[in-house]
Short mmCIF file of C-alpha atoms in Angstrom, two decimals:
data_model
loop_
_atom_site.label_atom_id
_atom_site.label_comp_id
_atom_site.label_asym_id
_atom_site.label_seq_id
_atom_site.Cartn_x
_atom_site.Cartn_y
_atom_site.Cartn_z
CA UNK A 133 139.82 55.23 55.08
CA UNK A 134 139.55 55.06 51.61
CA UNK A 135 136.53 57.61 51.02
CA UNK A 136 137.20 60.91 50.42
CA UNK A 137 135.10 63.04 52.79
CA UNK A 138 134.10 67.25 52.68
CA UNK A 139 131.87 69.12 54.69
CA UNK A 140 129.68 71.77 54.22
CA UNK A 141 128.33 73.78 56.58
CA UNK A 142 126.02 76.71 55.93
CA UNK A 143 126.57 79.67 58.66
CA UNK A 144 124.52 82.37 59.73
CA UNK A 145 125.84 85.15 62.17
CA UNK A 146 128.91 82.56 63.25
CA UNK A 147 129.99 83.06 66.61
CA UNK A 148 132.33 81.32 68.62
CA UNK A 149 130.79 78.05 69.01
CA UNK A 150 131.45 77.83 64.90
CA UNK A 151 135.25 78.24 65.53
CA UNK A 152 134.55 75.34 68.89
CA UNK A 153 132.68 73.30 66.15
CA UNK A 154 135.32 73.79 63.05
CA UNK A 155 138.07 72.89 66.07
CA UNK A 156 136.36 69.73 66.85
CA UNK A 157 135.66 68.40 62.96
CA UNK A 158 139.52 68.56 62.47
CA UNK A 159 140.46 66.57 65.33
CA UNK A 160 138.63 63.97 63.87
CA UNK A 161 139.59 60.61 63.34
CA UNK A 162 138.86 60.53 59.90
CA UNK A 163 140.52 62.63 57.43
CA UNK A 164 138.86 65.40 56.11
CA UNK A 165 139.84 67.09 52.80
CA UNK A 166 137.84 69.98 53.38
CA UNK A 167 135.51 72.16 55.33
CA UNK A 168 133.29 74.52 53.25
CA UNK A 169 131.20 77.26 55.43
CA UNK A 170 128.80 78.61 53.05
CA UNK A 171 127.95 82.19 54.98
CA UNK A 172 124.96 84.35 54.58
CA UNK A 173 126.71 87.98 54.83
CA UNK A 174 125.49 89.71 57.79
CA UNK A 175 128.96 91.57 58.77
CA UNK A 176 129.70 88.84 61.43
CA UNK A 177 132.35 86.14 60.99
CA UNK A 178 134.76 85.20 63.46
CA UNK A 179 138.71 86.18 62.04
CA UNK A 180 140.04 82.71 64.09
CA UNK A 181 137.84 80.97 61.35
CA UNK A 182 140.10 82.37 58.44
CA UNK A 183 143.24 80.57 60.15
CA UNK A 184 142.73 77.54 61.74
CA UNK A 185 143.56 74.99 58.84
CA UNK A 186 144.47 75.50 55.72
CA UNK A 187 141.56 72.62 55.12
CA UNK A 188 138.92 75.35 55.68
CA UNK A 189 137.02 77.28 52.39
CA UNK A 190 134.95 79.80 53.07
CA UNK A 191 132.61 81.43 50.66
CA UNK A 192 130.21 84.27 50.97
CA UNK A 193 126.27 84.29 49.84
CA UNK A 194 123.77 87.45 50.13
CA UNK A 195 121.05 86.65 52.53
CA UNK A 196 118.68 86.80 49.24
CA UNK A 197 120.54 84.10 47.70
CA UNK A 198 120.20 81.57 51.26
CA UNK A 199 117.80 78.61 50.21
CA UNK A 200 117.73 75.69 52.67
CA UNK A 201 118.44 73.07 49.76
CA UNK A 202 120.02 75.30 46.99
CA UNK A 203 122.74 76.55 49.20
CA UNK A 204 123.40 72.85 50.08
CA UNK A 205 123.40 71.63 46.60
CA UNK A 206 125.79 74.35 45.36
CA UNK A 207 128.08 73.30 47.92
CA UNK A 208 127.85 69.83 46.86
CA UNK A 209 128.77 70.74 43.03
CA UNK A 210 132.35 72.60 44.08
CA UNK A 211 133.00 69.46 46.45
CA UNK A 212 134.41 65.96 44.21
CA UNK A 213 134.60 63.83 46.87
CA UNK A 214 132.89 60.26 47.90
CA UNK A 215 130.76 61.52 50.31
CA UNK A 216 129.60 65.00 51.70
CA UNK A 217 128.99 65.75 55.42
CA UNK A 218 126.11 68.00 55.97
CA UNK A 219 126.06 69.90 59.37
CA UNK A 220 124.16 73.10 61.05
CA UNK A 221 126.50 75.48 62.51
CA UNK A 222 124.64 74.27 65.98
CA UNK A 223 125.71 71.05 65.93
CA UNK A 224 128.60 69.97 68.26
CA UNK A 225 130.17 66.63 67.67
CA UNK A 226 130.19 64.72 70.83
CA UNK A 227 133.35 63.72 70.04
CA UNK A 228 136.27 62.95 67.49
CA UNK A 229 134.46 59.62 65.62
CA UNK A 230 131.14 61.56 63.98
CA UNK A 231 132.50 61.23 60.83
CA UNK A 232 134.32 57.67 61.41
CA UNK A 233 131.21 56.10 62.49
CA UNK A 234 128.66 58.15 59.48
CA UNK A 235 131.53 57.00 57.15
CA UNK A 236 131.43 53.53 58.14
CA UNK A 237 127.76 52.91 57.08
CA UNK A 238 129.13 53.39 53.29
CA UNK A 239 130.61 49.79 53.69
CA UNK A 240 127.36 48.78 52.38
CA UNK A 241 127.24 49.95 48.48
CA UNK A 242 123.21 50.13 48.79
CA UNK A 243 123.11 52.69 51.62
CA UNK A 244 123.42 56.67 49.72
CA UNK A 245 122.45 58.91 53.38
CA UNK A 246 123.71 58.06 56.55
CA UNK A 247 122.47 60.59 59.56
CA UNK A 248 123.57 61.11 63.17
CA UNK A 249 121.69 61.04 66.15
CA UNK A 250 120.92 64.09 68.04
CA UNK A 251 121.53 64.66 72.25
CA UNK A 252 119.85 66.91 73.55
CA UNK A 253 122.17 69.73 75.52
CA UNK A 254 122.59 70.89 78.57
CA UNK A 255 119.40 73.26 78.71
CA UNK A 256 116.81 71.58 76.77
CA UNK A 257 113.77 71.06 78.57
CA UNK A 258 112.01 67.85 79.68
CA UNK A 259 109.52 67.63 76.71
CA UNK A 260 111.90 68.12 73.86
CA UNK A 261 115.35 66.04 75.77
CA UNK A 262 112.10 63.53 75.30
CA UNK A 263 111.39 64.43 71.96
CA UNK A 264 115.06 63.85 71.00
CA UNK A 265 115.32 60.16 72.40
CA UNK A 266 111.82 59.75 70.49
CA UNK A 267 113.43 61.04 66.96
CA UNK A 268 116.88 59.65 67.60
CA UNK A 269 116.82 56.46 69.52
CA UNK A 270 120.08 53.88 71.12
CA UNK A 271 119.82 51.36 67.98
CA UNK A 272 121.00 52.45 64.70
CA UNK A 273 118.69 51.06 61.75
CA UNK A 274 118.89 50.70 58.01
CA UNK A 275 115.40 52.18 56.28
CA UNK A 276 114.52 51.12 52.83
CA UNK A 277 110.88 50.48 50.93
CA UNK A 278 109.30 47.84 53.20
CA UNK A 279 109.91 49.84 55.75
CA UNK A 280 107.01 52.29 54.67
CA UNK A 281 103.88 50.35 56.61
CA UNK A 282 105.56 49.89 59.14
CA UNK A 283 107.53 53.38 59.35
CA UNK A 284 105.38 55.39 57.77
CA UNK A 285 106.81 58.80 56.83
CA UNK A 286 109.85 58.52 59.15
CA UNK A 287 111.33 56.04 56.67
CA UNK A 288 111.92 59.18 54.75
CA UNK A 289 113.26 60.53 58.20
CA UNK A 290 116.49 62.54 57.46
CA UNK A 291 118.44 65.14 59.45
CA UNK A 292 121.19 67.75 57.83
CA UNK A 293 122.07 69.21 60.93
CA UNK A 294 123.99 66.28 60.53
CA UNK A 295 124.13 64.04 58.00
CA UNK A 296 126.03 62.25 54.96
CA UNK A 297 125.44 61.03 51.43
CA UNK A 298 127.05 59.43 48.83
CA UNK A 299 128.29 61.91 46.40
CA UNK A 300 127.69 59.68 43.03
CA UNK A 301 124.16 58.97 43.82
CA UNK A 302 123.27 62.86 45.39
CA UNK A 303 124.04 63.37 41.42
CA UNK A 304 122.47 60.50 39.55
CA UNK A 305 119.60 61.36 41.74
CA UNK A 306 119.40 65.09 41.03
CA UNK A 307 120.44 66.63 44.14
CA UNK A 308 118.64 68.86 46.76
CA UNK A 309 115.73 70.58 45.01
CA UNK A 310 116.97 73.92 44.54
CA UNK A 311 114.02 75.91 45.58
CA UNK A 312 112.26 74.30 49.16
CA UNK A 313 111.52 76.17 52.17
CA UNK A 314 112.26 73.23 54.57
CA UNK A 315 112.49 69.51 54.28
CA UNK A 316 115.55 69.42 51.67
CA UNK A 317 116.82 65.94 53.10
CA UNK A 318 113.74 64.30 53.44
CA UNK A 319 112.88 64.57 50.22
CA UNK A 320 116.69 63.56 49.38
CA UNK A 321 115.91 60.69 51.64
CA UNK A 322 112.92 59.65 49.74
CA UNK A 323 114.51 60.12 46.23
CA UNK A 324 116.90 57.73 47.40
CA UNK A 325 114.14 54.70 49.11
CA UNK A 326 112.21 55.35 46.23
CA UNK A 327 114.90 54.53 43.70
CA UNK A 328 115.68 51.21 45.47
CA UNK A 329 118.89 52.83 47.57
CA UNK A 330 118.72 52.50 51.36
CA UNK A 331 119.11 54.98 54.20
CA UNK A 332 120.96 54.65 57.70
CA UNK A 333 120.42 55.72 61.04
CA UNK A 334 124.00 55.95 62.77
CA UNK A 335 123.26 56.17 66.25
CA UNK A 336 126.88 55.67 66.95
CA UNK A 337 127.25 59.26 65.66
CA UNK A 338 126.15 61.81 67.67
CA UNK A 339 126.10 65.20 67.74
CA UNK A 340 125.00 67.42 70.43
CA UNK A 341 121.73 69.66 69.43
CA UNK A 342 118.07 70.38 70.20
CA UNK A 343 116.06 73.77 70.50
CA UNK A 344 113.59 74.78 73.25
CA UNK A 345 110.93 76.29 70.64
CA UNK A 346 108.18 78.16 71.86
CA UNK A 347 104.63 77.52 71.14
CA UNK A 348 105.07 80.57 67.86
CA UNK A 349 108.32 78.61 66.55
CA UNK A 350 106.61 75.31 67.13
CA UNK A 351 103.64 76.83 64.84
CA UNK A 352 105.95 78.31 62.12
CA UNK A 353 107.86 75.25 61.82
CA UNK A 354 105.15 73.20 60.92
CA UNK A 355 103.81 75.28 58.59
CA UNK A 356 106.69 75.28 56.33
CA UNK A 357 106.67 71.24 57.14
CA UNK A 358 103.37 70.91 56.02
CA UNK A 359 104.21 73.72 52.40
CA UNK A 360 107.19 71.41 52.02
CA UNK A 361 104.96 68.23 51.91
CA UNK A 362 102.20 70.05 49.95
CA UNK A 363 104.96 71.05 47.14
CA UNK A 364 105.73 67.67 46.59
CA UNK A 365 103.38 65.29 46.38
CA UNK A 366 105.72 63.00 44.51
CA UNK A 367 107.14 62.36 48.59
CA UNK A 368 104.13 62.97 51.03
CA UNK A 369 101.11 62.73 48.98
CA UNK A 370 99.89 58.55 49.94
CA UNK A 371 101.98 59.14 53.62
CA UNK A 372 100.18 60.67 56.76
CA UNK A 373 102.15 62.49 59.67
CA UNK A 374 99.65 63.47 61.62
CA UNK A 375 99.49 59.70 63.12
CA UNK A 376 103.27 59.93 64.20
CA UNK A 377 102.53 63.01 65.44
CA UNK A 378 99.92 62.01 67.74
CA UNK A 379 102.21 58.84 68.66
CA UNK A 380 104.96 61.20 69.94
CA UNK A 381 102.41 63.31 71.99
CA UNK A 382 100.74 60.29 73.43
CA UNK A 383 104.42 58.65 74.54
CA UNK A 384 105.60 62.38 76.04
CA UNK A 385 102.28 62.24 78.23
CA UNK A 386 103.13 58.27 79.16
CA UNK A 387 107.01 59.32 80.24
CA UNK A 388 105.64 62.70 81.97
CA UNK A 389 103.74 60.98 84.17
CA UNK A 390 106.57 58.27 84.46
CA UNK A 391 108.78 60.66 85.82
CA UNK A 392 106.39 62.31 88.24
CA UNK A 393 105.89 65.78 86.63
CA UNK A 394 102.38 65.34 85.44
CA UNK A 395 102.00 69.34 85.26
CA UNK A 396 104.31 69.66 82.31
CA UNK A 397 101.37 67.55 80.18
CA UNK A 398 99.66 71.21 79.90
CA UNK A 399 102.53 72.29 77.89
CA UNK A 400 103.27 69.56 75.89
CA UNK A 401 99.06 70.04 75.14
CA UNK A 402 99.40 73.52 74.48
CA UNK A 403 102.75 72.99 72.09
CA UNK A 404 101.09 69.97 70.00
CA UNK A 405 97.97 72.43 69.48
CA UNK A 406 100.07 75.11 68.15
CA UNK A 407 102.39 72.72 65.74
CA UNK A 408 98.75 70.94 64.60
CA UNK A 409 97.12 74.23 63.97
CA UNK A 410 100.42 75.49 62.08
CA UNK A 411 101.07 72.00 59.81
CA UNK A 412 97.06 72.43 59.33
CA UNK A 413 97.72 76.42 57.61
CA UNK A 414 100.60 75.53 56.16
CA UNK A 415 98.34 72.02 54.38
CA UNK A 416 96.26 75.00 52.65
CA UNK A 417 98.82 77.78 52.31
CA UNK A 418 97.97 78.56 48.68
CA UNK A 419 94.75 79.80 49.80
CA UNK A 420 95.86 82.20 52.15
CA UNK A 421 96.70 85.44 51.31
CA UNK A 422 100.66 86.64 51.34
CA UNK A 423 100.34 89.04 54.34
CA UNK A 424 99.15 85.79 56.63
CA UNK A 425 101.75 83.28 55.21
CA UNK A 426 104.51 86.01 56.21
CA UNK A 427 103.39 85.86 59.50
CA UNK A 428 102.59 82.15 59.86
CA UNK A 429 106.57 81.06 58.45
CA UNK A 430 109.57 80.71 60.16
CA UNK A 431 111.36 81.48 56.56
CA UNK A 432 110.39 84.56 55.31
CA UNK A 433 112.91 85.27 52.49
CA UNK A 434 111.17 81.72 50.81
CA UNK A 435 108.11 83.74 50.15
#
């Protein structure tokens, strides 16, 4: 336990499943120096929060200022530790060795990320409790450069709703861009695989966490995937996702029949037609005019 560890957690409207969350990070098995929740201002913010541990900073942004990797890297510059935990406020550690096991994979001085795997909870639906087991599998696995034809773009795969990274490197290598609309740890990810450093999948880490998107929040959120990969090149440019993509929709239609519900195929249709036609907009977003892009994106503020 010699790695200092913070975590930063970026709130939005907290409610009580923030102060359930911030409960179950300092039971922990791993010390903890400090938990930073970064909140967007909205006039909500549970008072238990304030006084649970004297380990707990909390600092306020305006919604204007919220950027999905600049509010992340800020945090990173006031934290000056070894490593620093990234989590979504709707993440729930499934129980108290998350950051034991994501600490762990820093044993190895070439791995700079280390990520968690993701369980679905208790409401997700059959297509996305699939989709989860598809994204975040049993076996843990250490990405790197070769992995690319075999991987494709998920060697670049990275997830802050839960995920770590080796302070010293997060620096030498820049940090999050400070200015993205989605995609901030991907591109980390790749900064890091690019520059020879490896990344981990912990899948002895897991935190509780999915979202039963409808077929409009399955088309906004690939639109900003694909405006993330169209504003930097430098990361997506020689990779194709569509192919993953169709791999993922293909295996869903394989394990729906599997399981006998063969009717739930014209959904998972219907949602992969929406999230192709949205990652197709959001591929040619700077020709479409401002009014359309506010209504095709999940983030407006970004705009």
């Amino acid at each position: 336990m010699n790695k200092s560890v913070d975590i930063i957690i970026p709130t939005y409207r907290p409610d009580e499943t923030v102060v359930y969350l911030i409960k179950k990070l300092l039971k922990q098995t791993y010390p903890i120096h400090e938990i930073h929740i970064i909140d967007t201002e909205t006039g909500i913010f549970p008072k238990e929060l304030k006084n649970l541990s004297d380990k707990i900073r909390i600092s306020k942004i305006k919604p204007e200022q919220f950027d999905h990797g600049g509010t992340r890297h800020e945090g990173a510059m006031q934290s000056h530790t070894d490593i620093i935990v990234y989590m979504t406020q709707d993440a729930m550690p499934v129980n108290e060795y998350l950051i034991e096991e994501l600490v762990k994979a820093f044993d190895n001085e070439k791995i700079a990320a280390a990520y968690a795997r993701q369980l679905p909870n208790s409401k997700c639906n059959v297509i996305e409790r699939y989709t989860r087991a598809f994204n975040y599998p049993e076996q843990s696995r250490i990405k790197s450069m070769e992995d690319l034809e075999t991987l494709g773009i998920k060697t670049y795969f990275c997830s802050d709703v839960c995920a770590a990274y080796r302070k010293s490197v997060y620096e030498s290598l820049g940090g999050f861009e400070e200015k993205t609309i989605f995609n901030e740890d991907m591109i980390m990810a790749a900064k890091i695989i690019q520059s020879g450093g490896l990344v981990k999948y912990v899948a002895e880490a897991k935190v509780i966490h999915s979202h039963n998107y409808n077929c409009k929040q399955q088309f906004q959120r690939n639109f900003d995937l694909a405006v993330s990969q169209v504003e930097h090149p430098e990361v997506f440019q020689n990779i194709k996702s569509e192919s993953e993509g169709m791999r993922l929709v293909k295996n869903t239609m394989i394990y729906l029949i599997k399981i006998k519900k063969p009717w739930l195929i014209i959904k998972l249709i219907s949602q992969s037609g929406f999230k192709y036609m949205g990652y197709c907009l959001g591929r040619k977003y700077s020709q479409l005019p401002m009014w359309l892009i506010k209504k095709c994106t999940m983030n407006q503020r970004y705009w």
